[in-house]
mmCIF file of C-alpha atoms in Angstrom:
data_model
loop_
_atom_site.group_PDB
_atom_site.id
_atom_site.type_symbol
_atom_site.label_atom_id
_atom_site.label_comp_id
_atom_site.label_asym_id
_atom_site.label_seq_id
_atom_site.Cartn_x
_atom_site.Cartn_y
_atom_site.Cartn_z
ATOM 1 C CA MET K 1 8.923 -7.272 -21.384
ATOM 2 C CA ILE K 2 6.052 -9.740 -21.749
ATOM 3 C CA GLY K 3 3.439 -8.570 -24.251
ATOM 4 C CA GLN K 4 -0.035 -9.685 -25.234
ATOM 5 C CA ASP K 5 1.334 -12.143 -27.828
ATOM 6 C CA ASP K 6 3.402 -13.834 -25.097
ATOM 7 C CA LEU K 7 0.327 -14.157 -22.880
ATOM 8 C CA ARG K 8 -1.710 -15.649 -25.720
ATOM 9 C CA ALA K 9 1.127 -18.119 -26.355
ATOM 10 C CA ALA K 10 1.154 -19.018 -22.660
ATOM 11 C CA VAL K 11 -2.602 -19.684 -22.818
ATOM 12 C CA GLY K 12 -2.131 -21.823 -25.924
ATOM 13 C CA ALA K 13 0.612 -23.807 -24.181
ATOM 14 C CA GLY K 14 -1.588 -24.390 -21.149
ATOM 15 C CA LEU K 15 0.629 -22.373 -18.807
ATOM 16 C CA LEU K 16 -2.125 -19.852 -18.062
ATOM 17 C CA SER K 17 -5.898 -19.897 -18.245
ATOM 18 C CA GLU K 18 -7.685 -17.264 -20.305
ATOM 19 C CA GLY K 19 -8.935 -15.650 -17.096
ATOM 20 C CA GLN K 20 -5.415 -15.434 -15.673
ATOM 21 C CA ALA K 21 -4.073 -13.941 -18.891
ATOM 22 C CA ALA K 22 -6.875 -11.361 -18.960
ATOM 23 C CA SER K 23 -6.181 -10.448 -15.332
ATOM 24 C CA LEU K 24 -2.481 -9.985 -16.066
ATOM 25 C CA MET K 25 -3.208 -7.732 -19.038
ATOM 26 C CA GLN K 26 -5.614 -5.666 -16.952
ATOM 27 C CA LEU K 27 -3.056 -5.376 -14.161
ATOM 28 C CA ALA K 28 -0.400 -4.192 -16.615
ATOM 29 C CA ALA K 29 -2.822 -1.632 -18.081
ATOM 30 C CA ASP K 30 -3.776 -0.334 -14.638
ATOM 31 C CA ARG K 31 -0.136 0.011 -13.606
ATOM 32 C CA GLY K 32 0.664 1.889 -16.799
ATOM 33 C CA ASP K 33 -2.295 4.241 -16.293
ATOM 34 C CA ALA K 34 -1.219 4.887 -12.699
ATOM 35 C CA ARG K 35 2.333 5.726 -13.764
ATOM 36 C CA ARG K 36 1.124 8.104 -16.469
ATOM 37 C CA ALA K 37 -1.385 9.797 -14.168
ATOM 38 C CA ALA K 38 1.064 10.335 -11.338
ATOM 39 C CA PRO K 39 2.366 13.889 -10.735
ATOM 40 C CA ALA K 40 5.917 14.205 -12.030
ATOM 41 C CA GLY K 41 8.579 13.864 -9.384
ATOM 42 C CA GLU K 42 6.383 12.977 -6.434
ATOM 43 C CA GLU K 43 7.460 10.529 -3.739
ATOM 44 C CA PRO K 44 4.441 8.410 -2.733
ATOM 45 C CA PHE K 45 3.321 9.062 0.815
ATOM 46 C CA ALA K 46 -0.008 8.690 2.589
ATOM 47 C CA LEU K 47 -1.013 8.747 6.234
ATOM 48 C CA PHE K 48 -4.736 8.410 5.541
ATOM 49 C CA ARG K 49 -7.118 8.079 2.595
ATOM 50 C CA GLY K 50 -10.084 9.965 3.943
ATOM 51 C CA PHE K 51 -11.561 11.538 7.035
ATOM 52 C CA ASN K 52 -13.293 8.279 7.929
ATOM 53 C CA GLU K 53 -9.859 6.835 8.695
ATOM 54 C CA ILE K 54 -9.125 9.765 11.016
ATOM 55 C CA PHE K 55 -12.521 9.178 12.622
ATOM 56 C CA ILE K 56 -11.626 5.527 13.255
ATOM 57 C CA VAL K 57 -8.177 6.420 14.636
ATOM 58 C CA VAL K 58 -9.771 8.870 17.087
ATOM 59 C CA GLY K 59 -12.157 6.107 18.115
ATOM 60 C CA LEU K 60 -9.240 3.719 18.587
ATOM 61 C CA ALA K 61 -7.424 6.302 20.730
ATOM 62 C CA ILE K 62 -10.477 6.776 22.960
ATOM 63 C CA LEU K 63 -10.935 3.002 23.132
ATOM 64 C CA ALA K 64 -7.283 2.597 24.164
ATOM 65 C CA THR K 65 -7.639 5.254 26.868
ATOM 66 C CA GLY K 66 -10.627 3.470 28.388
ATOM 67 C CA TRP K 67 -8.938 0.089 28.028
ATOM 68 C CA ILE K 68 -5.842 1.295 29.896
ATOM 69 C CA GLY K 69 -8.021 2.838 32.581
ATOM 70 C CA VAL K 70 -9.933 -0.402 33.146
ATOM 71 C CA TRP K 71 -6.744 -2.452 33.397
ATOM 72 C CA THR K 72 -5.251 0.124 35.777
ATOM 73 C CA MET K 73 -8.239 -0.419 38.040
ATOM 74 C CA ILE K 74 -7.819 -4.194 37.762
ATOM 75 C CA ALA K 75 -4.079 -4.004 38.515
ATOM 76 C CA THR K 76 -4.679 -1.749 41.505
ATOM 77 C CA ALA K 77 -7.368 -4.042 42.901
ATOM 78 C CA SER K 78 -5.360 -7.219 42.350
ATOM 79 C CA GLY K 79 -2.320 -6.034 44.266
ATOM 80 C CA ASP K 80 -0.023 -7.872 41.825
ATOM 81 C CA PHE K 81 1.139 -5.218 39.376
ATOM 82 C CA ARG K 82 3.330 -7.439 37.248
ATOM 83 C CA ALA K 83 0.853 -10.308 36.792
ATOM 84 C CA ALA K 84 -2.059 -7.969 36.096
ATOM 85 C CA TRP K 85 -0.219 -5.961 33.459
ATOM 86 C CA MET K 86 1.184 -9.062 31.784
ATOM 87 C CA ALA K 87 -2.392 -10.337 31.514
ATOM 88 C CA ALA K 88 -3.345 -6.919 30.150
ATOM 89 C CA GLY K 89 -0.582 -7.224 27.560
ATOM 90 C CA ILE K 90 -1.909 -10.573 26.315
ATOM 91 C CA ALA K 91 -5.502 -9.326 26.220
ATOM 92 C CA THR K 92 -4.431 -6.131 24.438
ATOM 93 C CA ALA K 93 -2.505 -8.076 21.800
ATOM 94 C CA ALA K 94 -5.563 -10.248 21.151
ATOM 95 C CA VAL K 95 -7.805 -7.195 20.684
ATOM 96 C CA ILE K 96 -5.268 -5.479 18.412
ATOM 97 C CA LEU K 97 -4.969 -8.593 16.253
ATOM 98 C CA LEU K 98 -8.757 -8.845 15.891
ATOM 99 C CA LEU K 99 -8.965 -5.170 14.899
ATOM 100 C CA SER K 100 -6.052 -5.632 12.506
ATOM 101 C CA GLU K 101 -7.789 -8.495 10.751
ATOM 102 C CA TYR K 102 -10.733 -6.218 10.011
ATOM 103 C CA PHE K 103 -9.191 -2.792 9.385
ATOM 104 C CA ILE K 104 -5.980 -3.947 7.679
ATOM 105 C CA ARG K 105 -6.570 -7.258 5.945
ATOM 106 C CA ARG K 106 -10.201 -6.635 5.057
ATOM 107 C CA ARG K 107 -10.620 -2.852 4.784
ATOM 108 C CA ARG K 108 -7.039 -2.027 3.718
ATOM 109 C CA MET K 109 -7.053 1.222 5.703
ATOM 110 C CA VAL K 110 -3.887 3.283 6.071
ATOM 111 C CA ALA K 111 -4.233 5.405 9.229
ATOM 112 C CA PRO K 112 -5.784 2.619 11.350
ATOM 113 C CA ALA K 113 -2.994 0.303 10.170
ATOM 114 C CA ILE K 114 -0.366 2.761 11.430
ATOM 115 C CA ALA K 115 -2.201 3.228 14.730
ATOM 116 C CA LEU K 116 -2.685 -0.496 15.312
ATOM 117 C CA ALA K 117 0.909 -1.341 14.379
ATOM 118 C CA THR K 118 2.160 1.298 16.826
ATOM 119 C CA ALA K 119 -0.127 0.021 19.584
ATOM 120 C CA PHE K 120 1.005 -3.549 18.964
ATOM 121 C CA ALA K 121 4.682 -2.553 19.136
ATOM 122 C CA VAL K 122 4.195 -0.627 22.396
ATOM 123 C CA ASP K 123 2.212 -3.513 23.874
ATOM 124 C CA ALA K 124 4.871 -6.029 22.837
ATOM 125 C CA ALA K 125 7.676 -3.930 24.321
ATOM 126 C CA GLY K 126 5.806 -3.498 27.602
ATOM 127 C CA PHE K 127 4.946 -7.179 27.850
ATOM 128 C CA TRP K 128 8.488 -8.425 27.220
ATOM 129 C CA LEU K 129 10.001 -5.839 29.580
ATOM 130 C CA LEU K 130 7.636 -7.046 32.302
ATOM 131 C CA PHE K 131 8.320 -10.669 31.401
ATOM 132 C CA ARG K 132 12.025 -10.065 31.904
ATOM 133 C CA ASN K 133 11.235 -8.075 35.058
ATOM 134 C CA SER K 134 13.250 -5.167 33.675
ATOM 135 C CA VAL K 135 10.700 -2.416 34.355
ATOM 136 C CA THR K 136 9.689 -1.034 37.734
ATOM 137 C CA LEU K 137 6.335 0.134 39.022
ATOM 138 C CA LEU K 138 7.289 3.745 38.310
ATOM 139 C CA GLY K 139 8.235 2.948 34.729
ATOM 140 C CA GLY K 140 11.996 2.908 35.158
ATOM 141 C CA ILE K 141 13.851 0.482 32.902
ATOM 142 C CA ASP K 142 16.845 -1.602 33.935
ATOM 143 C CA PHE K 143 18.899 -1.371 30.749
ATOM 144 C CA GLY K 144 21.090 -4.232 31.897
ATOM 145 C CA LEU K 145 18.056 -6.523 31.511
ATOM 146 C CA ALA K 146 16.494 -4.813 28.485
ATOM 147 C CA ALA K 147 18.459 -6.482 25.666
ATOM 148 C CA LEU K 148 16.425 -9.698 25.576
ATOM 149 C CA PRO K 149 13.039 -7.921 25.787
ATOM 150 C CA LEU K 150 14.032 -5.625 22.919
ATOM 151 C CA ALA K 151 15.104 -8.610 20.828
ATOM 152 C CA LEU K 152 11.807 -10.360 21.567
ATOM 153 C CA THR K 153 9.953 -7.136 20.749
ATOM 154 C CA ALA K 154 11.694 -6.970 17.385
ATOM 155 C CA GLY K 155 10.747 -10.580 16.675
ATOM 156 C CA THR K 156 7.124 -9.951 17.664
ATOM 157 C CA ILE K 157 6.893 -6.881 15.426
ATOM 158 C CA ALA K 158 8.437 -8.878 12.575
ATOM 159 C CA LEU K 159 5.664 -11.467 12.931
ATOM 160 C CA TYR K 160 3.055 -8.685 12.880
ATOM 161 C CA TRP K 161 4.601 -7.246 9.708
ATOM 162 C CA TRP K 162 4.675 -10.701 8.104
ATOM 163 C CA ARG K 163 0.987 -11.195 8.812
ATOM 164 C CA TYR K 164 -0.362 -7.741 7.900
ATOM 165 C CA ARG K 165 2.356 -6.248 5.665
ATOM 166 C CA VAL K 166 2.002 -2.796 7.219
ATOM 167 C CA PRO K 167 4.994 -0.802 5.915
ATOM 168 C CA PHE K 168 5.019 1.458 8.982
ATOM 169 C CA ALA K 169 5.753 -1.664 11.032
ATOM 170 C CA MET K 170 9.115 -1.707 9.249
ATOM 171 C CA ALA K 171 10.020 1.567 10.948
ATOM 172 C CA LEU K 172 8.925 0.131 14.292
ATOM 173 C CA LEU K 173 10.951 -3.020 13.662
ATOM 174 C CA ALA K 174 14.043 -1.024 12.706
ATOM 175 C CA THR K 175 13.657 1.183 15.779
ATOM 176 C CA SER K 176 13.410 -1.835 18.090
ATOM 177 C CA ILE K 177 16.512 -3.342 16.500
ATOM 178 C CA PHE K 178 18.298 -0.017 16.933
ATOM 179 C CA GLY K 179 17.334 -0.009 20.617
ATOM 180 C CA PHE K 180 18.577 -3.563 21.005
ATOM 181 C CA VAL K 181 21.935 -2.665 19.446
ATOM 182 C CA ILE K 182 22.344 0.395 21.679
ATOM 183 C CA VAL K 183 21.495 -1.516 24.871
ATOM 184 C CA THR K 184 23.637 -4.530 23.956
ATOM 185 C CA LEU K 185 26.728 -2.574 22.904
ATOM 186 C CA SER K 186 26.401 -0.179 25.832
ATOM 187 C CA ALA K 187 26.421 -3.137 28.218
ATOM 188 C CA ALA K 188 29.353 -4.674 26.346
ATOM 189 C CA SER K 189 31.416 -1.495 26.721
ATOM 190 C CA GLY K 190 31.099 -1.728 30.505
ATOM 191 C CA GLN K 191 31.431 2.027 30.824
ATOM 192 C CA ALA K 192 29.113 4.589 32.358
ATOM 193 C CA ALA K 193 29.218 7.132 29.561
ATOM 194 C CA THR K 194 27.299 10.220 28.522
ATOM 195 C CA PHE K 195 25.348 10.452 25.277
ATOM 196 C CA ARG K 196 28.297 12.132 23.569
ATOM 197 C CA ASP K 197 30.760 9.516 24.788
ATOM 198 C CA LEU K 198 28.633 6.648 23.527
ATOM 199 C CA PHE K 199 28.319 7.924 19.963
ATOM 200 C CA LEU K 200 31.672 9.593 19.366
ATOM 201 C CA LEU K 201 33.932 7.718 16.961
ATOM 202 C CA SER K 202 36.907 8.700 19.091
ATOM 203 C CA ALA K 203 35.408 7.107 22.202
ATOM 204 C CA ALA K 204 36.282 3.657 23.446
ATOM 205 C CA GLY K 205 33.787 0.854 22.918
ATOM 206 C CA PRO K 206 31.921 -0.564 19.933
ATOM 207 C CA LEU K 207 28.690 1.467 20.100
ATOM 208 C CA ALA K 208 29.597 4.279 17.708
ATOM 209 C CA TRP K 209 30.692 1.932 14.946
ATOM 210 C CA GLY K 210 27.880 -0.508 15.723
ATOM 211 C CA THR K 211 25.151 2.075 15.199
ATOM 212 C CA LEU K 212 26.824 3.317 12.019
ATOM 213 C CA ILE K 213 26.966 -0.209 10.611
ATOM 214 C CA LEU K 214 23.341 -0.777 11.593
ATOM 215 C CA GLY K 215 22.305 2.387 9.773
ATOM 216 C CA LEU K 216 24.115 1.279 6.629
ATOM 217 C CA GLY K 217 22.474 -2.147 6.924
ATOM 218 C CA LEU K 218 19.007 -0.589 7.195
ATOM 219 C CA PHE K 219 19.781 1.577 4.181
ATOM 220 C CA ALA K 220 20.803 -1.512 2.201
ATOM 221 C CA VAL K 221 17.525 -3.273 3.075
ATOM 222 C CA ALA K 222 15.566 -0.139 2.164
ATOM 223 C CA MET K 223 17.313 -0.005 -1.211
ATOM 224 C CA ARG K 224 16.543 -3.659 -1.808
ATOM 225 C CA PHE K 225 12.848 -2.863 -1.371
ATOM 226 C CA ASP K 226 13.129 0.256 -3.539
ATOM 227 C CA MET K 227 15.038 -1.365 -6.383
ATOM 228 C CA SER K 228 12.554 -4.231 -6.572
ATOM 229 C CA ASP K 229 9.810 -1.679 -7.258
ATOM 230 C CA PRO K 230 11.328 1.341 -9.062
ATOM 231 C CA HIS K 231 7.936 2.728 -10.109
ATOM 232 C CA ARG K 232 6.782 2.735 -6.468
ATOM 233 C CA MET K 233 3.638 0.751 -7.250
ATOM 234 C CA THR K 234 3.570 -1.745 -4.395
ATOM 235 C CA LEU K 235 4.063 -2.134 -0.653
ATOM 236 C CA ARG K 236 7.752 -2.865 -1.219
ATOM 237 C CA ALA K 237 8.432 0.799 -1.964
ATOM 238 C CA ALA K 238 6.392 1.849 1.073
ATOM 239 C CA ASN K 239 8.523 -0.477 3.224
ATOM 240 C CA GLY K 240 11.612 1.199 1.795
ATOM 241 C CA PHE K 241 10.208 4.649 2.581
ATOM 242 C CA TRP K 242 9.852 3.930 6.299
ATOM 243 C CA LEU K 243 13.217 2.182 6.527
ATOM 244 C CA HIS K 244 14.902 5.258 5.023
ATOM 245 C CA ILE K 245 13.304 7.354 7.781
ATOM 246 C CA VAL K 246 15.114 5.269 10.425
ATOM 247 C CA ALA K 247 18.310 4.544 8.485
ATOM 248 C CA ALA K 248 19.255 8.181 7.864
ATOM 249 C CA PRO K 249 19.532 9.239 11.548
ATOM 250 C CA ALA K 250 21.371 6.007 12.367
ATOM 251 C CA ILE K 251 23.952 6.766 9.660
ATOM 252 C CA VAL K 252 24.252 10.469 10.411
ATOM 253 C CA ASN K 253 24.227 10.185 14.205
ATOM 254 C CA THR K 254 27.751 8.922 14.810
ATOM 255 C CA VAL K 255 29.621 10.887 12.152
ATOM 256 C CA ALA K 256 27.700 14.151 12.607
ATOM 257 C CA LEU K 257 27.987 14.068 16.394
ATOM 258 C CA THR K 258 31.746 13.527 16.163
ATOM 259 C CA LEU K 259 32.123 16.475 13.775
ATOM 260 C CA ILE K 260 29.793 18.775 15.734
ATOM 261 C CA ASP K 261 31.561 17.921 18.978
ATOM 262 C CA ALA K 262 34.931 18.852 17.436
ATOM 263 C CA GLY K 263 33.631 22.390 16.829
ATOM 264 C CA THR K 264 36.448 23.342 14.448
ATOM 265 C CA GLY K 265 36.296 24.919 11.013
ATOM 266 C CA PRO K 266 37.483 21.777 9.179
ATOM 267 C CA ALA K 267 34.944 19.705 11.145
ATOM 268 C CA ARG K 268 32.109 22.017 10.078
ATOM 269 C CA LEU K 269 33.317 21.774 6.484
ATOM 270 C CA ALA K 270 33.402 17.980 6.757
ATOM 271 C CA LEU K 271 29.838 18.023 8.100
ATOM 272 C CA ALA K 272 28.742 20.125 5.130
ATOM 273 C CA VAL K 273 30.419 17.620 2.790
ATOM 274 C CA LEU K 274 28.677 14.740 4.588
ATOM 275 C CA LEU K 275 25.283 16.385 4.167
ATOM 276 C CA GLY K 276 26.126 17.104 0.534
ATOM 277 C CA ILE K 277 26.890 13.429 -0.071
ATOM 278 C CA ILE K 278 23.632 12.426 1.628
ATOM 279 C CA ALA K 279 21.765 14.948 -0.531
ATOM 280 C CA VAL K 280 23.288 13.520 -3.716
ATOM 281 C CA ILE K 281 22.384 9.973 -2.675
ATOM 282 C CA ALA K 282 18.833 11.062 -1.784
ATOM 283 C CA VAL K 283 18.350 12.774 -5.150
ATOM 284 C CA VAL K 284 19.740 9.849 -7.140
ATOM 285 C CA ILE K 285 17.541 7.294 -5.375
ATOM 286 C CA ASP K 286 14.636 9.793 -5.398
ATOM 287 C CA ARG K 287 14.026 9.624 -1.667
ATOM 288 C CA ARG K 288 13.296 12.968 -0.026
ATOM 289 C CA SER K 289 12.435 11.027 3.125
ATOM 290 C CA PHE K 290 16.059 9.912 3.478
ATOM 291 C CA LEU K 291 17.355 13.472 3.192
ATOM 292 C CA ILE K 292 14.784 15.200 5.396
ATOM 293 C CA SER K 293 15.245 12.604 8.127
ATOM 294 C CA ALA K 294 19.026 13.082 8.054
ATOM 295 C CA VAL K 295 18.867 16.885 8.013
ATOM 296 C CA GLY K 296 16.219 16.976 10.737
ATOM 297 C CA TYR K 297 18.387 14.808 12.946
ATOM 298 C CA VAL K 298 21.423 17.048 12.334
ATOM 299 C CA VAL K 299 19.363 20.073 13.390
ATOM 300 C CA VAL K 300 18.456 18.278 16.632
ATOM 301 C CA LEU K 301 22.101 17.356 17.241
ATOM 302 C CA VAL K 302 23.297 20.910 16.609
ATOM 303 C CA SER K 303 20.704 22.316 19.005
ATOM 304 C CA GLN K 304 21.576 19.812 21.741
ATOM 305 C CA VAL K 305 25.351 19.594 21.406
ATOM 306 C CA SER K 306 26.412 23.090 20.362
ATOM 307 C CA GLY K 307 24.590 24.775 23.249
ATOM 308 C CA GLY K 308 23.089 27.302 20.847
ATOM 309 C CA ASP K 309 26.435 28.425 19.412
ATOM 310 C CA GLY K 310 26.003 28.746 15.661
ATOM 311 C CA PHE K 311 22.564 27.118 15.760
ATOM 312 C CA ALA K 312 20.610 29.854 13.957
ATOM 313 C CA PRO K 313 23.011 30.272 10.985
ATOM 314 C CA THR K 314 23.243 26.498 10.574
ATOM 315 C CA VAL K 315 19.476 26.039 10.521
ATOM 316 C CA LEU K 316 19.084 29.003 8.144
ATOM 317 C CA LEU K 317 21.547 27.502 5.658
ATOM 318 C CA LEU K 318 20.034 24.032 5.898
ATOM 319 C CA GLY K 319 16.533 25.402 5.374
ATOM 320 C CA ALA K 320 17.598 27.429 2.342
ATOM 321 C CA ALA K 321 19.371 24.400 0.882
ATOM 322 C CA LEU K 322 16.296 22.185 1.339
ATOM 323 C CA VAL K 323 13.962 24.760 -0.246
ATOM 324 C CA GLY K 324 16.263 25.188 -3.242
ATOM 325 C CA LEU K 325 16.747 21.467 -3.628
ATOM 326 C CA GLY K 326 13.018 20.820 -3.434
ATOM 327 C CA ALA K 327 12.302 23.451 -6.085
ATOM 328 C CA GLY K 328 14.816 22.014 -8.547
ATOM 329 C CA TRP K 329 14.691 18.347 -7.553
ATOM 330 C CA GLN K 330 13.831 16.889 -10.948
ATOM 331 C CA ARG K 331 16.316 19.025 -12.897
ATOM 332 C CA ILE K 332 19.085 18.194 -10.442
ATOM 333 C CA ARG K 333 18.135 14.537 -10.525
ATOM 334 C CA GLY K 334 18.182 14.429 -14.308
ATOM 335 C CA ALA K 335 21.731 15.812 -14.280
ATOM 336 C CA LEU K 336 22.943 13.433 -11.572
ATOM 337 C CA LEU K 337 21.439 10.373 -13.287
ATOM 338 C CA GLY K 338 23.422 11.072 -16.448
ATOM 339 C CA PRO K 339 26.631 9.231 -15.451
ATOM 340 C CA VAL K 340 24.783 6.419 -13.632
ATOM 341 C CA PRO K 341 25.285 3.041 -15.406
ATOM 342 C CA ALA K 342 22.254 1.911 -17.416
ATOM 343 C CA GLY K 343 21.877 -1.332 -15.453
ATOM 344 C CA LEU K 344 21.601 0.563 -12.176
ATOM 345 C CA LYS K 345 19.493 3.352 -13.660
ATOM 346 C CA ASP K 346 16.856 0.825 -14.742
ATOM 347 C CA ARG K 347 16.392 -0.180 -11.112
ATOM 348 C CA LEU K 348 15.904 3.411 -9.944
ATOM 349 C CA PRO K 349 12.751 5.515 -10.335
ATOM 350 C CA PRO K 350 12.562 7.099 -13.800
ATOM 351 C CA SER K 351 13.437 10.776 -13.881
ATOM 352 C CA THR K 352 10.557 11.894 -16.076
ATOM 353 C CA PRO K 353 7.450 9.803 -15.590
ATOM 354 C CA ALA K 354 7.231 9.779 -11.872
ATOM 355 C CA SER K 355 6.157 7.321 -9.320
ATOM 356 C CA THR K 356 2.560 6.555 -8.648
ATOM 357 C CA SER K 357 0.689 8.198 -5.839
ATOM 358 C CA GLY K 358 -0.717 4.885 -4.631
ATOM 359 C CA ALA K 359 1.101 4.940 -1.350
ATOM 360 C CA GLU K 360 0.427 2.428 1.370
ATOM 361 C CA PRO K 361 0.573 2.669 5.168
#
C-alpha cells in the first residue's frame, strides 16, 4: 500500500505535484470513509438517487411517446415505411446522444442513464433490423436475416457504453450478444426445433453448448470487473453486477432445462445440486444478483416446462432457501471464505467491512 510518506517522496522526486498528491490522499480518505460507513454485507445497487430522477424518466417516457407518434404520422404520410423509420432511427439516436451528454456525462444521473441506454439499444436494434430488411411492417422478424443486425446492435451498444460508461448498458450488450448467438447457432443447426429442442444438451446442434459457453464467458468478464474492484467503489463493480444478471440465466438455462425435462428423481436431485453450487459461488463472490437471477430463471423454466406438475413445492422450497440464505448470508460467507486461498480472497469483497453503497447506474 502507498502511504503518505510515499506520496511526499514522489513529490520530492518530481513525479507528482503537491496538488496531485493532496488529491490522492483525499481520495484515499474518502474511499476509506465510504467503506467504513457502508452497511455490513450489502451489495451496492441503485436504480435512482432521488425523486427528481424519476420525474425526469417520466418526462423522457412521455417525450418518447410523442416522438414515436410524430414519426408514425410522418411514416404514414410518406408511404415509404422503411425509409421513414430508418430516418426516425437516425434522428432518435441523435436526440438520445444529446440527452445522454447532459444527463449522464454532466449530471451523472442513474435512472435517466438506464432509460436512455435502453432507448438507445432499442433504437439501434430497430434501425439495423430495418437496414438489413429483416423486419416486416407488422413487426415480424426474419430470423434468417437477423444475425448481422444483432451483431451490429451489439457493436453500437458497445460504443455507447464506451462513451458514457453506463453499467446497465453492459446488460444490454450481453443480451444482444446472447440474441446473436441464439440466432446464429439456430440457423447453423438447420433444424426447425421447439424451445426445448434448441436448449437440451441431448439435442442435435450446437446451440445448447453455445449458450452455456456464452454464459460462462459472461461470468468470467463479470468476475474480471468484480475482482478489479473488490470494495465495490467504482463503476467496474456496477458493470459486473449487471453482467451477473445476464450470465446466470445463460448458464442455468441449458443444464436446468435438460434436468427439468428429464423429470426423474435423480434429475431433480442433480438440479438441486446445481442450484447449491450456484448458491455457494454467489456467496463466495458476494453476489446476490447472480443467485437471484439464476433461481428466478429456474422458477420460470419449471412453470413453463413442467406444466404445473411439482411447481408449487419447488417454488416453496426455493423461496425458503433464499430467505434463510439471505438471513445468514454473512455468517455463511465467513465460513465458506475460510478455505479460500489468501491470494484469491484478497481480490474478493471482504467478509466483515462491507462494500460501499455508492452504486452506479
